[in-house]
Amino acid sequence: MAEQALSGLKIIEYGNCISAPYCTKLMADLGAEVIKIEEPGSGDESRWHGPFLNDEPHPEKSGFFLYLNTNKLGITLNVKTKTGQKILKQLLRDTDVLVENNQPKQMADLGLDYSSLKEINPQLIVTSITPYGQTGPYKDYKGYSLNTAGLGGQTMRTGELQREPLAPPLSQSNYQSGAMAATATMGAIFARRSDGEGRHVDISEAEIWATIHLGHGVHLGVFEGRKSIRSGHRTISVYPWCILPCKDGYMCLIAIQGFQWKRFLEAMGTPEWMADPRFRDRIVVALEYADEMDAMVEALIIGETKDELFEICRRDQITFAPVRSIDEVANDPHFKERGYFVEKNRAKTGMLKYPGAPYKLSQTPWKLSRPAPLLGEHNEEIYCGRLGYTREDLVRLRRSGII
Amino acid sequence: MANYPLNGYRVVDFSWVWAGPLLGEILADMGAEVIKVETNKRLDSARLTPGRSTVGPETDFVFHSINRNKLGITVDMSESRGMALISELIRISDVALDNFSPQGLRKLGLAYENLSKINPQLVMISLPAAGQYGPLSNIVTYAPSLGALCGYSSLIGYPGERVLGEQTPYLDVTSAIHGAFAVLSALYYRERTGKGQYIDMAQIEVGASVIGEAFMEYFMTGRVLGTMGNRSPTMAPHNNYPCQGEDRWVSIAVNTEEEWRSFCAAMGNPPWVKEKRFSDKFNRQKNLEELDRLVSAWTIGLSYYDVMHILQKAGVAAAPCLDLMERFSDPHYSERGTHLQVEHPATGVDIIAGIPFKLSGMPAEVRLHAPLLGEHNDYVFRELLGKPESEIAQLIEEKVIN
């Protein structure tokens, strides 16, 4: 098999749902060997979330699970038993990275906290993804994506002012923390190169929002007493920066530079708007005349389709774009030409399309080598092939609910 | 010297505004020597973000936050002697980073084909809107247009209502994080093989990757997801609820039946929780609006922090929705150093974002304040490239170093 960027890197995932699985998916997709540990019987929770093929709920047919676990090997192991812990530790002796997203208290109770694992394998990197981090007063608090987006500040930026603020869709907090965990894990691998020592990587989901996403603006609150203002389909900073309906959906209109707005009005045949003294300063428009302006622009574009408007924008280098729906993106010629969506066959689900590479590496391309594992698919390969258990041991482990 | 992961690695950062500089920030936070290439002829607009009450290119905290830990040089790359300096710098660097449009990149002579001839071990990443090829590769965009083009924006709005979209540079940041991972992976490959490579990253493809489940839903069932508000297909309650005070909200998410029972007990078991229409997850999902109304009636009498502590004590996930100042003064963030105060020659002290990850043994601090324009010209041109002072003086005089 062709060498990939992360070939040779051995990773164990003891995680659930999105954050840890997305982290290890990113690494597996670039060639790392990832062994995913699942609870015997039920498996990863994401197996029980839809979407299911043909809406038929089945733990081997969850698209959510299939997407997040490409290129991994899968074993079952009940880590809550003593034997389970012993087996996990055996595996960790010959592992570069453990990625997990359990509560800190739970890992400590299982004897799997970083200081214990370091004794087994001093070179081991342990990447822990939790809602709030390994330290601080909320470290043992529970948090789903909704909660960490709230504490992290992302929520207060979206929605209409008089209504409840909106957390980002589809558990974005989990994807952000998963991606940051993969990045920081690579950092730990480089750090280990210099001194041979493992590291504990502490990823706090709320903190990803509060730092790299939104921490750059916090001084505005501290020094100027400012608040973020959520203003529905537009911002109050400059006009246009909004989403407005057209004939067959919505257009995203944003012009930070005045000439972009001017070009649009000229293209639409309404350059006289620029002469109206009320509309001369686009910051004033955003603050005082936004409703009026919205109505005028809407009337201008409501008869045109997204594609017609986009064509004009592309011709005149205007920074507006159509709001593509999911099916439109799935069938978009650009994504098609770049081969973004990829097909893969798999037992139980057959041939399916998947979202593909977020980046193209010229020497070591992203690759969908194997689809997500069936529950316990690689038990024999790992337990017998690597750890030296016999088939009879496997039967015994299975009967005692350990695998 | 503290053991930073990327000690000894050098990055030439041609990027500006938001996505690229944030990618550079991650590498700089990890200890790489990141050299930001600027020019006085055209300032990075992040030096002059709108609405700042102080003016001038050296006092912008946003710029200071996303460019901390970097060095800064000023070179006019449209000048051939400027490009010659850049070539020399590329020769002794490990990574190059840009977020120009594909045409802009080629026009400047910074295409990977050129740079890899100077340094075959170079890892280079470009992160324009739509990548280096494909029908959209020459579009001009801002972050919100990217959210629109990849389907992300179409999911944002109150359930079943109009699309509101996202007004934060969400995709820029997401791209920076994914891009840093790709760079480190390519460097890991280079350490084993000696081979550099080029990373073509389309921000709209990163955007599609973080909503992968929506595409799976479409491919597997034909359903097209749209605006979904705060709703979850598997949890109820799952929303932000109003609390005491002006525009104060608390997020509450109840997943299991056990959490539901704890939630009811924490509210003091009001009579309505026993009603049949809330008896299980299915019924709660079906009567969501009524459920949200009743939960709101409880939260509105409490502070958002109180709701968090009460519910968390009972084992239920809840957290306040915090805004700028509230995050800055939150005790958890304070203890973890989520925001940092860093001395800066032009402002005295900056308040900036903390390091977004923690590695044991690596100080979660900022080593260098964001560079002043051309602050490290002398270090880079004289010390690194070994140019005599007379030549540097001439290049400054002739505005090549500018």
PDB file of N, CA and C in Angstrom, chain B residues 2-39:
ATOM      1  N   ALA B   2      11.848  26.270  26.879  1.00  0.00           N
ATOM      2  CA  ALA B   2      10.724  25.340  27.067  1.00  0.00           C
ATOM      3  C   ALA B   2      10.561  24.461  25.827  1.00  0.00           C
ATOM      4  N   ASN B   3      10.053  23.283  26.048  1.00  0.00           N
ATOM      5  CA  ASN B   3       9.942  22.332  24.955  1.00  0.00           C
ATOM      6  C   ASN B   3       8.653  22.553  24.160  1.00  0.00           C
ATOM      7  N   TYR B   4       8.720  23.459  23.220  1.00  0.00           N
ATOM      8  CA  TYR B   4       7.572  23.658  22.328  1.00  0.00           C
ATOM      9  C   TYR B   4       7.657  22.633  21.201  1.00  0.00           C
ATOM     10  N   PRO B   5       6.502  22.118  20.767  1.00  0.00           N
ATOM     11  CA  PRO B   5       6.507  21.036  19.770  1.00  0.00           C
ATOM     12  C   PRO B   5       7.234  21.391  18.477  1.00  0.00           C
ATOM     13  N   LEU B   6       7.150  22.638  18.045  1.00  0.00           N
ATOM     14  CA  LEU B   6       7.700  22.975  16.736  1.00  0.00           C
ATOM     15  C   LEU B   6       8.963  23.835  16.834  1.00  0.00           C
ATOM     16  N   ASN B   7       9.662  23.709  17.963  1.00  0.00           N
ATOM     17  CA  ASN B   7      10.968  24.373  18.081  1.00  0.00           C
ATOM     18  C   ASN B   7      11.816  24.035  16.868  1.00  0.00           C
ATOM     19  N   GLY B   8      12.410  25.046  16.246  1.00  0.00           N
ATOM     20  CA  GLY B   8      13.323  24.752  15.139  1.00  0.00           C
ATOM     21  C   GLY B   8      12.655  24.730  13.768  1.00  0.00           C
ATOM     22  N   TYR B   9      11.336  24.814  13.719  1.00  0.00           N
ATOM     23  CA  TYR B   9      10.643  24.873  12.423  1.00  0.00           C
ATOM     24  C   TYR B   9      10.375  26.337  12.059  1.00  0.00           C
ATOM     25  N   ARG B  10      10.519  26.620  10.779  1.00  0.00           N
ATOM     26  CA  ARG B  10      10.293  28.004  10.325  1.00  0.00           C
ATOM     27  C   ARG B  10       9.169  28.033   9.297  1.00  0.00           C
ATOM     28  N   VAL B  11       8.276  28.985   9.463  1.00  0.00           N
ATOM     29  CA  VAL B  11       7.102  29.114   8.600  1.00  0.00           C
ATOM     30  C   VAL B  11       7.096  30.497   7.972  1.00  0.00           C
ATOM     31  N   VAL B  12       6.916  30.577   6.661  1.00  0.00           N
ATOM     32  CA  VAL B  12       6.732  31.877   6.016  1.00  0.00           C
ATOM     33  C   VAL B  12       5.236  32.046   5.775  1.00  0.00           C
ATOM     34  N   ASP B  13       4.684  33.066   6.413  1.00  0.00           N
ATOM     35  CA  ASP B  13       3.234  33.255   6.418  1.00  0.00           C
ATOM     36  C   ASP B  13       2.880  34.442   5.505  1.00  0.00           C
ATOM     37  N   PHE B  14       2.390  34.132   4.317  1.00  0.00           N
ATOM     38  CA  PHE B  14       1.998  35.179   3.355  1.00  0.00           C
ATOM     39  C   PHE B  14       0.540  35.574   3.535  1.00  0.00           C
ATOM     40  N   SER B  15      -0.137  34.937   4.469  1.00  0.00           N
ATOM     41  CA  SER B  15      -1.591  35.080   4.522  1.00  0.00           C
ATOM     42  C   SER B  15      -1.999  36.363   5.228  1.00  0.00           C
ATOM     43  N   TRP B  16      -3.232  36.716   5.039  1.00  0.00           N
ATOM     44  CA  TRP B  16      -3.737  37.890   5.734  1.00  0.00           C
ATOM     45  C   TRP B  16      -5.209  37.745   6.056  1.00  0.00           C
ATOM     46  N   VAL B  17      -5.713  38.764   6.730  1.00  0.00           N
ATOM     47  CA  VAL B  17      -7.071  38.831   7.254  1.00  0.00           C
ATOM     48  C   VAL B  17      -7.290  37.753   8.332  1.00  0.00           C
ATOM     49  N   TRP B  18      -7.932  36.620   7.995  1.00  0.00           N
ATOM     50  CA  TRP B  18      -8.428  35.789   9.085  1.00  0.00           C
ATOM     51  C   TRP B  18      -7.972  34.330   9.012  1.00  0.00           C
ATOM     52  N   ALA B  19      -8.420  33.572   8.008  1.00  0.00           N
ATOM     53  CA  ALA B  19      -8.189  32.120   8.009  1.00  0.00           C
ATOM     54  C   ALA B  19      -6.704  31.756   8.022  1.00  0.00           C
ATOM     55  N   GLY B  20      -5.948  32.296   7.076  1.00  0.00           N
ATOM     56  CA  GLY B  20      -4.529  31.969   6.989  1.00  0.00           C
ATOM     57  C   GLY B  20      -3.767  32.367   8.247  1.00  0.00           C
ATOM     58  N   PRO B  21      -3.920  33.629   8.679  1.00  0.00           N
ATOM     59  CA  PRO B  21      -3.211  34.038   9.897  1.00  0.00           C
ATOM     60  C   PRO B  21      -3.541  33.161  11.117  1.00  0.00           C
ATOM     61  N   LEU B  22      -4.786  32.684  11.200  1.00  0.00           N
ATOM     62  CA  LEU B  22      -5.123  31.814  12.334  1.00  0.00           C
ATOM     63  C   LEU B  22      -4.394  30.477  12.231  1.00  0.00           C
ATOM     64  N   LEU B  23      -4.262  29.974  11.014  1.00  0.00           N
ATOM     65  CA  LEU B  23      -3.495  28.739  10.824  1.00  0.00           C
ATOM     66  C   LEU B  23      -2.052  28.976  11.284  1.00  0.00           C
ATOM     67  N   GLY B  24      -1.498  30.106  10.855  1.00  0.00           N
ATOM     68  CA  GLY B  24      -0.147  30.475  11.287  1.00  0.00           C
ATOM     69  C   GLY B  24      -0.062  30.622  12.799  1.00  0.00           C
ATOM     70  N   GLU B  25      -1.136  31.132  13.386  1.00  0.00           N
ATOM     71  CA  GLU B  25      -1.159  31.307  14.842  1.00  0.00           C
ATOM     72  C   GLU B  25      -1.011  29.964  15.554  1.00  0.00           C
ATOM     73  N   ILE B  26      -1.709  28.944  15.054  1.00  0.00           N
ATOM     74  CA  ILE B  26      -1.633  27.629  15.702  1.00  0.00           C
ATOM     75  C   ILE B  26      -0.189  27.122  15.661  1.00  0.00           C
ATOM     76  N   LEU B  27       0.457  27.259  14.505  1.00  0.00           N
ATOM     77  CA  LEU B  27       1.843  26.800  14.379  1.00  0.00           C
ATOM     78  C   LEU B  27       2.768  27.637  15.268  1.00  0.00           C
ATOM     79  N   ALA B  28       2.495  28.933  15.341  1.00  0.00           N
ATOM     80  CA  ALA B  28       3.303  29.824  16.181  1.00  0.00           C
ATOM     81  C   ALA B  28       3.105  29.479  17.658  1.00  0.00           C
ATOM     82  N   ASP B  29       1.866  29.209  18.050  1.00  0.00           N
ATOM     83  CA  ASP B  29       1.596  28.825  19.444  1.00  0.00           C
ATOM     84  C   ASP B  29       2.364  27.554  19.800  1.00  0.00           C
ATOM     85  N   MET B  30       2.591  26.689  18.799  1.00  0.00           N
ATOM     86  CA  MET B  30       3.330  25.441  19.036  1.00  0.00           C
ATOM     87  C   MET B  30       4.836  25.650  18.985  1.00  0.00           C
ATOM     88  N   GLY B  31       5.248  26.885  18.822  1.00  0.00           N
ATOM     89  CA  GLY B  31       6.674  27.166  18.934  1.00  0.00           C
ATOM     90  C   GLY B  31       7.419  27.339  17.626  1.00  0.00           C
ATOM     91  N   ALA B  32       6.742  27.219  16.493  1.00  0.00           N
ATOM     92  CA  ALA B  32       7.421  27.453  15.220  1.00  0.00           C
ATOM     93  C   ALA B  32       7.808  28.926  15.114  1.00  0.00           C
ATOM     94  N   GLU B  33       8.878  29.197  14.368  1.00  0.00           N
ATOM     95  CA  GLU B  33       9.226  30.585  14.080  1.00  0.00           C
ATOM     96  C   GLU B  33       8.417  31.005  12.856  1.00  0.00           C
ATOM     97  N   VAL B  34       7.329  31.688  13.080  1.00  0.00           N
ATOM     98  CA  VAL B  34       6.441  32.079  11.991  1.00  0.00           C
ATOM     99  C   VAL B  34       6.762  33.515  11.586  1.00  0.00           C
ATOM    100  N   ILE B  35       7.151  33.691  10.333  1.00  0.00           N
ATOM    101  CA  ILE B  35       7.506  35.026   9.849  1.00  0.00           C
ATOM    102  C   ILE B  35       6.377  35.531   8.963  1.00  0.00           C
ATOM    103  N   LYS B  36       5.713  36.553   9.440  1.00  0.00           N
ATOM    104  CA  LYS B  36       4.589  37.106   8.688  1.00  0.00           C
ATOM    105  C   LYS B  36       5.116  38.131   7.699  1.00  0.00           C
ATOM    106  N   VAL B  37       4.781  37.928   6.438  1.00  0.00           N
ATOM    107  CA  VAL B  37       5.257  38.830   5.393  1.00  0.00           C
ATOM    108  C   VAL B  37       4.171  39.870   5.117  1.00  0.00           C
ATOM    109  N   GLU B  38       4.528  41.134   5.315  1.00  0.00           N
ATOM    110  CA  GLU B  38       3.559  42.203   5.089  1.00  0.00           C
ATOM    111  C   GLU B  38       4.172  43.256   4.171  1.00  0.00           C
ATOM    112  N   THR B  39       3.348  44.207   3.805  1.00  0.00           N
ATOM    113  CA  THR B  39       3.881  45.369   3.097  1.00  0.00           C
ATOM    114  C   THR B  39       3.082  46.604   3.504  1.00  0.00           C
TER     115      THR B  39
END
